[in-house]
Amino acid sequence: MESIRRILQKEIEKRIRKQKVMLLFGARRVGKTVLLKKVINDFTGKKLLLNGESMDTSRMLSERTSENYRRLFSDVDLLAIDEAQHIPDIGQSLKFMVDELPNIAIITTGSSAFDLQNRAGEPLVGRSTRFFLPPLSMEELMAGETAYETITETAHRIVYGFYPELFSLENDDERQEYLRDVVDSYLLRDILAIDGVKHSQKLYNLLRLIAWQTGSEVSMDELGKQLGLSRNTVERYMDLLEKVFVIFRLGGYSKNLRKEVSKSSKWYYYDTGIRNAILQDFRPLDGRPESEKGALWENFIISERQKLKHNHRLGTNFYFWRTYDRQEIDLIEETGPELAAYEIKAGNKPPKAPKSFIEAYPDASFDTINRNNYLDYVKVSG
């Protein structure tokens, strides 16, 4: 799996600058450390890799003085710190380093966005660039295989997902065991470590409810009733789950019509394998009921479009669209003044664009993404 070149590597390398910090976020086990080591290995200047979980690293960085940092890093061109969120006051330390060492560039990784951003974000305003590393994308996999191989493997990949280590495992029993381990041992660790998050089983049950409602509008009040939690607690848990890159939200798109739904949300998993592991459901895609197959296909396509955004640093906003009389479109992408609408179907019958959408947004494009043409939509054009 280390032979698969991550698209984000090129984007990071382009932005290595003196007195700048690059913050690389992502869920646990998506390959941040591997990517960091590749960036370091390919860098031609003097470089140093530190482990943020090491007490030695914390001790060395705790003395925040010009003399200490010059003694440690004056001959370093690129400093890399893995799992930097474990270092106390890391943001202040990074700011001090780039202020005092004119020739140093720094790259850090962290699993929990809210942790690293809170500790590093504010001190580094104007000095940092953020990157998000998702699980492997179809585009990255396609670079090393034929279209035939991609097409024949897609349904299986939707079931087991795109975590890098999965692709080195021998069989589906090992993949299921791996995903269960990720869910049980890693997925919720960042959240459960936070003061005030005490309902681990209810958090898990919330993830199950979101998994069952993939592609449907989610009511916070209804989730709260089912879980025995207040709406505020549900909203807080959803926000935390989004910040540790388990799920992401699509809001309703509305600009022209009073009858457009704008306050509802749909939630999707960043990785369909994690979603299936939460439900302990690894049935083949085509062995599922049509509604379930359609929901998984929709999650797969939308998460791949999200990966394109993050991997290529695109300024795209994502929404769904629905009117109160039930006209709807699965995905709306807004990139500057351009509006693109996509209907996502596991079958091959192309639907028509809703009349009210065409009338309201005559300049928007409309396309259907299905199993005949999806390869065109999981990579950058050209």
CSV table of C-alpha atoms in Angstrom, one decimal, residues 63-269:
chain,number,residue,atom,x,y,z
A,63,GLU,CA,11.7,25.1,26.9
A,64,ARG,CA,10.3,27.8,24.7
A,65,THR,CA,13.4,30.0,24.2
A,66,SER,CA,15.3,31.2,21.2
A,67,GLU,CA,18.5,29.6,22.5
A,68,ASN,CA,16.9,26.2,22.9
A,69,TYR,CA,15.2,26.1,19.5
A,70,ARG,CA,18.2,27.4,17.7
A,71,ARG,CA,20.4,24.8,19.4
A,72,LEU,CA,18.0,22.0,18.4
A,73,PHE,CA,16.8,23.1,14.9
A,74,SER,CA,19.1,25.9,13.5
A,75,ASP,CA,20.4,23.4,10.9
A,76,VAL,CA,17.0,21.9,10.0
A,77,ASP,CA,15.2,23.0,6.8
A,78,LEU,CA,12.1,20.8,7.3
A,79,LEU,CA,10.9,19.7,10.7
A,80,ALA,CA,8.1,17.1,10.9
A,81,ILE,CA,6.2,16.3,14.0
A,82,ASP,CA,3.8,13.3,13.9
A,83,GLU,CA,0.8,13.3,16.3
A,84,ALA,CA,1.6,16.8,17.4
A,85,GLN,CA,-1.6,17.3,19.4
A,86,HIS,CA,0.0,15.3,22.2
A,87,ILE,CA,2.5,18.1,22.9
A,88,PRO,CA,1.4,20.7,25.5
A,89,ASP,CA,0.9,24.2,24.0
A,90,ILE,CA,2.0,23.0,20.6
A,91,GLY,CA,0.6,26.1,18.9
A,92,GLN,CA,2.7,28.5,20.9
A,93,SER,CA,5.8,26.3,20.3
A,94,LEU,CA,5.3,26.2,16.6
A,95,LYS,CA,4.7,29.9,16.4
A,96,PHE,CA,7.9,30.6,18.4
A,97,MET,CA,9.9,28.3,16.1
A,98,VAL,CA,8.8,29.8,12.8
A,99,ASP,CA,9.3,33.3,14.3
A,100,GLU,CA,12.8,32.7,15.6
A,101,LEU,CA,14.1,30.3,12.9
A,102,PRO,CA,14.0,32.1,9.5
A,103,ASN,CA,15.0,29.0,7.5
A,104,ILE,CA,12.7,26.4,9.0
A,105,ALA,CA,9.5,24.9,7.5
A,106,ILE,CA,7.3,22.7,9.7
A,107,ILE,CA,4.7,20.0,9.0
A,108,THR,CA,2.7,18.4,11.7
A,109,THR,CA,0.0,15.6,11.8
A,110,GLY,CA,-2.9,15.2,14.2
A,111,SER,CA,-5.9,12.9,14.4
A,112,SER,CA,-8.3,15.1,16.2
A,113,ALA,CA,-9.0,18.4,14.4
A,114,PHE,CA,-10.6,20.1,17.3
A,115,ASP,CA,-7.6,19.2,19.5
A,116,LEU,CA,-4.8,20.3,17.2
A,117,GLN,CA,-6.7,23.3,15.8
A,118,ASN,CA,-7.5,24.6,19.3
A,119,ARG,CA,-4.0,24.2,20.4
A,120,ALA,CA,-2.3,25.3,17.2
A,121,GLY,CA,-4.8,27.2,15.2
A,122,GLU,CA,-5.0,30.6,16.9
A,123,PRO,CA,-1.3,31.2,17.5
A,124,LEU,CA,-0.6,30.2,13.9
A,125,VAL,CA,-3.0,32.6,12.1
A,126,GLY,CA,-1.3,33.7,8.9
A,127,ARG,CA,1.5,31.2,9.4
A,128,SER,CA,-0.2,27.9,8.6
A,129,THR,CA,-1.9,25.9,5.9
A,130,ARG,CA,-4.4,23.1,6.8
A,131,PHE,CA,-4.7,19.9,4.9
A,132,PHE,CA,-7.2,17.0,5.4
A,133,LEU,CA,-6.1,13.5,4.4
A,134,PRO,CA,-9.2,11.3,3.8
A,135,PRO,CA,-9.0,7.5,3.3
A,136,LEU,CA,-7.7,6.3,-0.1
A,137,SER,CA,-9.7,7.7,-3.0
A,138,MET,CA,-10.8,5.9,-6.1
A,139,GLU,CA,-8.6,8.3,-8.1
A,140,GLU,CA,-5.5,7.2,-6.2
A,141,LEU,CA,-6.3,3.6,-6.7
A,142,MET,CA,-7.1,4.0,-10.4
A,143,ALA,CA,-3.6,5.4,-11.0
A,144,GLY,CA,-2.2,1.9,-10.5
A,145,GLU,CA,-4.8,-0.3,-12.1
A,146,THR,CA,-6.8,-0.7,-15.3
A,147,ALA,CA,-10.4,0.5,-15.7
A,148,TYR,CA,-11.5,-3.2,-15.8
A,149,GLU,CA,-9.9,-3.8,-12.4
A,150,THR,CA,-11.4,-0.7,-10.9
A,151,ILE,CA,-14.9,-1.6,-12.1
A,152,THR,CA,-14.8,-5.2,-11.0
A,153,GLU,CA,-13.5,-4.2,-7.5
A,154,THR,CA,-15.8,-1.2,-6.9
A,155,ALA,CA,-18.7,-3.0,-5.2
A,156,HIS,CA,-16.4,-4.9,-2.9
A,157,ARG,CA,-14.6,-1.6,-2.0
A,158,ILE,CA,-17.9,0.1,-1.2
A,159,VAL,CA,-18.6,-2.7,1.4
A,160,TYR,CA,-15.1,-2.7,3.0
A,161,GLY,CA,-14.1,0.9,2.4
A,162,PHE,CA,-10.8,2.6,1.7
A,163,TYR,CA,-8.6,2.5,4.8
A,164,PRO,CA,-5.1,1.9,3.4
A,165,GLU,CA,-4.2,-1.2,5.5
A,166,LEU,CA,-7.3,-3.1,4.2
A,167,PHE,CA,-5.6,-3.4,0.8
A,168,SER,CA,-2.7,-5.5,2.2
A,169,LEU,CA,-5.1,-8.0,3.9
A,170,GLU,CA,-5.6,-11.5,2.5
A,171,ASN,CA,-9.3,-12.1,2.8
A,172,ASP,CA,-12.6,-10.6,3.9
A,173,ASP,CA,-12.5,-12.2,7.4
A,174,GLU,CA,-9.3,-10.3,8.1
A,175,ARG,CA,-10.9,-7.1,6.7
A,176,GLN,CA,-13.9,-7.4,8.9
A,177,GLU,CA,-11.7,-8.0,11.9
A,178,TYR,CA,-9.6,-5.0,11.0
A,179,LEU,CA,-12.6,-2.7,10.7
A,180,ARG,CA,-14.1,-3.9,13.9
A,181,ASP,CA,-10.8,-3.1,15.6
A,182,VAL,CA,-10.7,0.4,14.1
A,183,VAL,CA,-14.2,1.1,15.3
A,184,ASP,CA,-13.7,-0.4,18.8
A,185,SER,CA,-10.1,0.8,19.5
A,186,TYR,CA,-9.5,4.0,17.5
A,187,LEU,CA,-12.7,5.6,16.0
A,188,LEU,CA,-14.1,7.0,19.2
A,189,ARG,CA,-10.9,7.4,21.2
A,190,ASP,CA,-10.5,11.1,20.5
A,191,ILE,CA,-14.1,11.9,21.5
A,192,LEU,CA,-14.2,9.7,24.6
A,193,ALA,CA,-11.0,11.3,25.9
A,194,ILE,CA,-12.8,14.7,26.1
A,195,ASP,CA,-14.2,15.8,29.4
A,196,GLY,CA,-18.0,15.6,29.5
A,197,VAL,CA,-18.4,12.8,26.9
A,198,LYS,CA,-19.4,9.9,29.1
A,199,HIS,CA,-22.1,8.1,27.1
A,200,SER,CA,-19.9,5.8,25.0
A,201,GLN,CA,-22.8,3.4,24.2
A,202,LYS,CA,-25.1,6.2,23.3
A,203,LEU,CA,-22.4,7.7,21.1
A,204,TYR,CA,-22.1,4.3,19.4
A,205,ASN,CA,-25.9,4.1,19.1
A,206,LEU,CA,-25.9,7.5,17.5
A,207,LEU,CA,-23.5,6.3,14.9
A,208,ARG,CA,-25.8,3.3,14.2
A,209,LEU,CA,-28.8,5.6,13.7
A,210,ILE,CA,-26.8,7.8,11.3
A,211,ALA,CA,-25.7,4.7,9.4
A,212,TRP,CA,-29.3,3.6,9.0
A,213,GLN,CA,-30.4,7.0,7.8
A,214,THR,CA,-27.7,7.5,5.2
A,215,GLY,CA,-29.0,9.7,2.5
A,216,SER,CA,-32.0,10.8,4.5
A,217,GLU,CA,-32.7,14.0,6.3
A,218,VAL,CA,-31.9,13.7,10.0
A,219,SER,CA,-33.9,15.2,12.8
A,220,MET,CA,-31.9,16.1,15.9
A,221,ASP,CA,-35.0,16.0,18.0
A,222,GLU,CA,-35.9,12.6,16.8
A,223,LEU,CA,-32.4,11.3,17.4
A,224,GLY,CA,-32.5,12.7,20.9
A,225,LYS,CA,-35.8,10.9,21.6
A,226,GLN,CA,-34.5,7.6,20.4
A,227,LEU,CA,-31.3,7.9,22.4
A,228,GLY,CA,-32.7,9.5,25.5
A,229,LEU,CA,-30.5,12.6,25.1
A,230,SER,CA,-31.2,16.2,24.8
A,231,ARG,CA,-31.1,17.9,21.4
A,232,ASN,CA,-28.1,20.0,22.5
A,233,THR,CA,-26.2,16.8,23.5
A,234,VAL,CA,-27.0,15.2,20.2
A,235,GLU,CA,-25.8,18.3,18.3
A,236,ARG,CA,-22.6,18.3,20.3
A,237,TYR,CA,-21.9,14.7,19.6
A,238,MET,CA,-22.6,15.1,15.9
A,239,ASP,CA,-20.2,18.1,15.8
A,240,LEU,CA,-17.5,16.1,17.5
A,241,LEU,CA,-18.0,13.1,15.2
A,242,GLU,CA,-17.6,15.5,12.3
A,243,LYS,CA,-14.5,17.0,13.8
A,244,VAL,CA,-12.8,13.6,14.1
A,245,PHE,CA,-13.7,12.8,10.5
A,246,VAL,CA,-16.2,10.0,11.0
A,247,ILE,CA,-19.2,11.7,9.4
A,248,PHE,CA,-19.9,14.9,7.4
A,249,ARG,CA,-22.9,17.0,6.8
A,250,LEU,CA,-24.8,18.3,3.8
A,251,GLY,CA,-27.1,21.2,4.3
A,252,GLY,CA,-30.0,22.2,2.1
A,253,TYR,CA,-29.3,24.5,-0.8
A,254,SER,CA,-31.6,27.5,-1.1
A,255,LYS,CA,-31.3,30.8,-2.8
A,256,ASN,CA,-34.3,31.5,-5.0
A,257,LEU,CA,-37.4,29.7,-3.8
A,258,ARG,CA,-39.4,30.1,-0.6
A,259,LYS,CA,-40.4,26.5,-0.8
A,260,GLU,CA,-36.9,25.2,-0.8
A,261,VAL,CA,-35.8,23.3,2.3
A,262,SER,CA,-32.7,25.0,3.8
A,263,LYS,CA,-32.6,24.1,7.5
A,264,SER,CA,-32.5,20.3,7.3
A,265,SER,CA,-29.3,18.2,7.1
A,266,LYS,CA,-28.2,14.9,5.7
A,267,TRP,CA,-25.2,13.0,7.2
A,268,TYR,CA,-22.8,10.7,5.5
A,269,TYR,CA,-19.8,8.6,6.5
